[in-house]
Amino acid sequence: MLWLLLLPLPLPALGVVEKTLGIAPYLVSKYVPSRSNTWTCLDGSQEIPWDYVNDDSCDCADGSDEPGTGACPNQSFYCQNEGHIGSFIPSSRVRDGLCEPNCCDGSDERPGVCNNVCQEVGQAYKTKVEEETKIRKTGSKIRSTYIAYAHKEKKRLEEVIETSTAQITAQEKEVARLRDIAERAESLSAAALEMKQQSPLYTSLITHSNALKSLQREHRKHLQREKELSNILDALRTGYNPNYQDMAVLEAVRGWEEIAGLPHINDVGKDSVSDEEAGVEEDTVSDVAQSKEEVDDEMWSAEELENDLDDLLNSDYISLLLEHDEYVQSPPEGSVLFDIASYLPDSVVPQYEEFKETILSLLVSFGIIKSETSSSTDTSRSRQVLTDAENELNKVKKDKENAENDLKEIFNIHGYGLEGEWKKLDGTCLRTENGDYTYEVCLFGEAKQIPNKGGSTFSLGKFASWNPSPDVKPGEEAYYQKQIYNRGTRCWNGPERNVVLLLSCGTENTLNSVVELEKCEYQFTGTTPALCRPLDSFEGRNGKKSNAGKDEL
Ligand code: MAN
């Protein structure tokens, strides 16, 4: 049985590490012994016996003699992971007694410590990749419709710009023409008004008005004077001394008492009748005077003069003149003489009216007769037409400006992506319920937090940028995997609310989860077909884009 002991045992079983263990595939060819059974460190610094390779003792300065052990610091150990994908782990984790998830073949540990689970892991990975591929395939088809939409939109916007440019040129001409008409109409109407003001009726009206104003002024002066005189005479009446028997004074007092309707001062109190009791009013001069005059029905009473004369004198005579002008130009109503239709049989009246309208409008357009409207109406109408035309011009200019701005954004790397794949989603709102709130994000618009049981909605911010990380280049996939929404409603005692939206490829536009990572700082996750680039633009199984150059376009 001794011979059994002499049979060669597998090296790992003896605790000896295979020479090729942990070597990256591209270096395997370098790990071959020389004829004299030596080996040169990879940096060429030393020649060592072949046995020193993977002998768990670090000999080369670059650590290349220990690819399969943890003997040299800062080395990488390659797990072959047959049945799955090979991967590197730091050599410090080799033979530490822990099974590395990246080493599904268990090669990082001594035999028997970790099971080789690469078949299962590989299978699960394959299924996952297949699923992802399926999603990406469907998603990229949807994405291509988004790109087609962007091209259509670009075409539409270019057409808008083209037509609005033409419209602006035409409308500017039209505005200039209408401005000219309005200005000419206004200066014409100013001249026409001056002419109208020369009419005898108007000048006489103004003279009457001036005369009335002067009369009113004089009348007021007289009233004032009369008041002062009556004060003097009242003082004389009550203050004179009858014992002097001055006939001039007595006559003046009696005369005043008669005009003013007052009892003689010496009789006052004799019959115990006061002035008031006798029904004598103080200011009765005008009454006395009025009682004597005959007042014509159409003449104004003293009261009307007092109350209404000011209003009359404040009349707008220019408006009256224009109204008068319109009034005299309107055809006399009910004048049968010029109503030819009334002489015609009913059956021909419609043809006659139509004929009359045509002839009248022809005469107006040739300037032979004036249109029925007044010149002041013409002026305001031409101003209105000008204003309408200017408004229309401004609207077309605004449309053009908006179209130009939109066009700039469509195929902009910082805007809707190089292929315009995001344009279709502009304003698309995604929602999800989470706890007491429904969260909403309208892409490129605003994110909101809406309470489910009433209360005020908080703005969580408006779209600010794509992934702002300095490590990520605009245009890369990672750039479009993150959107920032900021400047939302300020948090009580905290920052303004803001959102980081993490997106990944999916066949639908969805908002999947919301977490408030810090107070008032929210992280949303979602999916969108806009991120499903076509499969042929990817390489390998890690989903990294192959044509990096294209990213930087
Ligand atoms: C509201 C919500 C919360 C937030 C608090 C902060 O209740 O917006 O998400 O944490 O305000 O006070």
Coordinates of C-alpha atoms and ligand atoms in Angstrom, one line a residue, residues 437 439 449 458 491-492 497 516 519-520 522, ligand 1:
Y437 CA -48.6 62.3 -1.0
Y439 CA -45.6 62.9 -6.4
Q449 CA -45.8 67.0 -3.9
F458 CA -45.6 72.0 -2.6
C491 CA -38.7 74.0 3.5
W492 CA -39.5 75.4 7.0
R497 CA -37.2 71.7 -2.0
E516 CA -36.9 61.9 0.8
K519 CA -35.3 66.8 4.7
C520 CA -36.9 68.4 1.5
Y522 CA -36.2 64.1 -2.8
Ligands
MAN1 C1 -43.9 68.7 4.3 C2 -43.5 67.8 3.2 C3 -42.3 66.9 3.7 C4 -41.2 67.7 4.3 C5 -41.8 68.7 5.4 C6 -40.7 69.6 5.9 O1 -44.6 68.0 5.3 O2 -43.0 68.6 2.2 O3 -41.9 66.1 2.7 O4 -40.3 66.9 4.9 O5 -42.8 69.5 4.8 O6 -41.2 70.4 6.9

